[in-house]
Amino acid sequence: MPYSGGSSTHSGIAYQNWFLALQVAYSFFEANRIIYPEAFTTDISIIDDIKVIHNGQTTFFNVKYRSPASNLHWNQGDLKSQLLFKNLRHQHEANKKANIILVSESNCYLITEVFIRARNAMTPADLPLALESIKAIEEWEKAKLGLDYNDFQLLTFAKKVSMRSLPLFEIQNLIEHRFNPLGNSKAVSKLFFAKSIECSSNKTMIEKKNINKWLLDDGIHFNLDNK
């Protein structure tokens, strides 16, 4: 879809579409794995909200290229201003069983440290021991305000939210790595990226039969064995 903006905006869109291409690569090798690209934009933020359903389990991928902070780390102010808090909460409230993953080149202390520690708590009474440090406790309290959750709600949320910090080159390498044994890995990577742009723009559902047709139409052939 068209967006206004400079080079950073275009880099963000490319990053989002490359991650969608990676999901396409995974779906080629997995039965019953359906991808729903749900890209959306506001005046201040662009997020690729990719929903994947595999064997009945829903996973939301919130793909955001980099934090706007100068240190390229997602602090809670950025999570709020870029509407990630709002989107993550909306997804969680819509489906409490869904896994929710933030994907970015930038890391996030709240998700990768605080939430992981909190998962060791059975109840809110266990949180001070589980969080281990004053800094983590302060971040927890701040997150309660940012998400408008109490301890019980945030603990449930923290157990469903995780993060993947992936540089762009690693995403591209992962796609090619999946297809290296079959050959034509670079051609497949380029095709999946082009189709991801198209599907993201049109919000087109992607399943294995679509992927097989793309490969056939593009003249890409390899030994599928039992695929």
XYZ file of C-alpha atoms in Angstrom:
227
model
C 0.000 0.000 0.000
C 1.227 3.544 -0.633
C 2.584 5.565 2.296
C 4.006 9.020 2.419
C 7.400 9.545 4.006
C 11.134 9.485 3.462
C 13.784 6.805 3.292
C 13.173 5.598 6.850
C 9.516 4.978 5.988
C 10.467 3.018 2.878
C 13.017 1.022 4.889
C 10.299 0.193 7.392
C 7.916 -1.011 4.691
C 10.660 -3.139 3.118
C 11.450 -4.671 6.514
C 7.797 -5.499 7.111
C 7.398 -7.105 3.706
C 10.590 -9.134 4.070
C 9.263 -10.525 7.352
C 6.011 -11.405 5.616
C 8.105 -13.155 2.947
C 9.746 -15.172 5.735
C 6.325 -16.272 6.942
C 5.520 -17.330 3.381
C 8.695 -19.430 3.374
C 7.627 -21.118 6.607
C 4.149 -21.791 5.235
C 5.565 -23.519 2.164
C 6.999 -26.221 4.429
C 4.049 -26.453 6.837
C 0.587 -27.863 6.267
C -2.426 -25.985 7.606
C -0.526 -22.719 8.106
C -2.483 -19.699 6.877
C -1.213 -16.105 6.812
C -3.431 -13.032 7.040
C -1.545 -9.797 6.230
C -3.335 -6.929 7.944
C -1.078 -3.936 7.364
C -2.424 -0.615 8.562
C -1.222 2.948 8.940
C -2.009 6.053 10.980
C -0.659 9.571 10.845
C 2.239 8.625 13.136
C 2.847 4.926 12.693
C 2.942 2.048 10.237
C 2.593 -1.469 11.609
C 2.368 -4.754 9.772
C -0.035 -6.771 11.867
C 0.376 -10.301 10.489
C -1.911 -13.016 11.794
C -0.857 -16.640 11.357
C -3.083 -19.598 12.164
C -1.330 -22.955 12.354
C -3.096 -26.080 13.575
C -5.671 -23.960 15.364
C -3.149 -21.726 17.187
C -3.263 -18.000 16.394
C -0.118 -15.871 16.458
C -0.047 -12.117 15.877
C 3.223 -10.656 14.570
C 3.527 -6.897 15.097
C 6.322 -5.883 12.738
C 8.002 -2.519 13.348
C 11.375 -1.829 11.741
C 13.108 0.203 14.451
C 12.349 2.222 17.544
C 12.292 5.987 16.934
C 14.499 6.461 20.020
C 18.073 7.609 19.439
C 19.410 4.462 21.127
C 17.211 2.284 18.870
C 15.649 0.585 21.886
C 11.920 0.345 22.504
C 11.109 2.203 25.705
C 7.553 2.394 26.983
C 7.064 5.934 25.734
C 7.802 4.742 22.205
C 5.564 1.693 22.587
C 2.744 4.053 23.469
C 3.445 6.812 20.921
C 3.842 4.319 18.065
C 0.526 2.684 19.062
C 2.132 -0.661 19.825
C 0.707 -0.773 23.353
C -2.736 -0.098 21.909
C -2.392 -2.744 19.204
C -0.917 -5.421 21.476
C -3.665 -4.916 24.015
C -6.360 -4.988 21.321
C -5.051 -8.313 20.020
C -4.847 -9.782 23.519
C -8.349 -8.668 24.435
C -9.707 -10.103 21.180
C -8.101 -13.521 21.694
C -6.662 -14.350 25.128
C -5.214 -17.615 23.793
C -3.265 -16.001 20.954
C 0.498 -15.630 21.038
C 1.620 -12.066 20.333
C 5.109 -11.317 19.026
C 6.757 -7.937 18.461
C 9.286 -8.157 15.615
C 11.868 -5.402 15.215
C 15.538 -4.671 14.680
C 15.392 -2.854 18.031
C 15.170 -4.671 21.337
C 12.705 -3.996 24.163
C 13.665 -4.422 27.829
C 10.049 -4.596 28.965
C 9.268 -7.614 26.795
C 12.594 -9.447 26.691
C 13.469 -9.017 30.367
C 10.579 -7.856 32.539
C 7.863 -9.990 30.954
C 10.091 -13.068 30.831
C 10.890 -12.722 34.534
C 7.227 -12.130 35.370
C 6.283 -15.464 33.821
C 7.888 -17.171 36.815
C 5.190 -15.657 39.045
C 2.096 -17.739 39.702
C 0.218 -14.789 41.253
C 0.882 -11.049 41.704
C 2.193 -11.827 45.196
C 5.139 -13.584 43.537
C 6.059 -10.631 41.314
C 8.618 -8.836 43.535
C 10.695 -12.010 43.790
C 10.208 -12.944 40.137
C 11.115 -9.510 38.778
C 14.342 -9.534 40.821
C 15.341 -5.867 40.496
C 14.047 -2.403 41.329
C 14.359 -1.391 37.671
C 12.200 -4.315 36.527
C 9.590 -3.543 39.192
C 9.507 0.113 38.100
C 9.041 -0.945 34.467
C 6.245 -3.290 35.538
C 4.427 -0.504 37.358
C 4.865 1.815 34.380
C 3.463 -0.851 32.042
C 0.375 -1.185 34.229
C -0.300 2.506 33.663
C 0.533 2.401 29.947
C -1.773 -0.540 29.291
C -4.355 0.327 31.955
C -4.017 -3.138 33.506
C -3.854 -4.354 37.086
C -1.268 -6.926 38.203
C -3.472 -9.896 37.362
C -4.242 -8.603 33.869
C -0.657 -7.643 33.089
C 0.622 -11.014 34.291
C -1.749 -12.794 31.898
C -0.692 -10.412 29.117
C 3.030 -10.887 29.821
C 2.690 -14.643 29.470
C 1.361 -14.264 25.911
C 3.630 -11.482 24.589
C 7.185 -12.068 23.376
C 9.692 -10.540 20.984
C 11.944 -11.447 18.076
C 14.768 -9.006 17.437
C 15.769 -9.661 13.822
C 18.054 -7.574 11.595
C 16.891 -7.329 7.994
C 19.840 -9.311 6.642
C 19.014 -12.169 9.015
C 15.423 -12.306 7.772
C 16.678 -12.494 4.189
C 19.223 -15.172 5.097
C 16.566 -17.239 6.876
C 14.426 -17.304 3.728
C 17.306 -18.438 1.529
C 18.446 -20.963 4.131
C 15.061 -22.678 4.033
C 15.394 -23.260 0.291
C 19.122 -23.883 -0.100
C 18.677 -27.685 -0.090
C 16.085 -27.398 -2.878
C 17.954 -24.897 -5.046
C 16.800 -21.570 -6.551
C 16.895 -19.973 -3.089
C 17.605 -16.452 -4.359
C 14.847 -16.612 -6.970
C 12.410 -17.877 -4.352
C 13.400 -15.096 -1.960
C 12.809 -12.402 -4.594
C 9.479 -13.924 -5.595
C 8.210 -14.179 -2.024
C 9.208 -10.569 -1.338
C 7.377 -9.332 -4.452
C 4.272 -11.338 -3.580
C 4.415 -10.104 0.013
C 4.244 -6.510 -1.186
C 1.205 -7.394 -3.277
C -0.569 -9.369 -0.549
C 0.163 -6.785 2.124
C -1.284 -4.064 -0.082
C -4.428 -6.054 -0.833
C -4.659 -7.793 2.565
C -4.784 -11.114 0.737
C -4.860 -14.364 2.685
C -1.905 -16.646 1.891
C -1.929 -20.431 2.120
C 0.191 -23.207 0.657
C -1.818 -23.579 -2.557
C -1.204 -19.884 -3.334
C 2.518 -20.301 -2.763
C 2.683 -23.364 -5.005
C 0.909 -21.442 -7.776
C 3.324 -18.505 -7.480
C 6.280 -20.842 -7.898
C 4.683 -22.601 -10.862
C 3.739 -19.337 -12.584
C 7.266 -18.003 -12.066
C 8.821 -21.138 -13.531
C 10.636 -22.084 -10.334
C 11.034 -25.830 -9.970
C 12.884 -28.023 -7.493
C 12.748 -31.447 -5.916
C 9.959 -31.196 -3.356
C 10.345 -34.757 -2.080
C 7.411 -35.106 0.300
C 6.531 -31.408 0.421
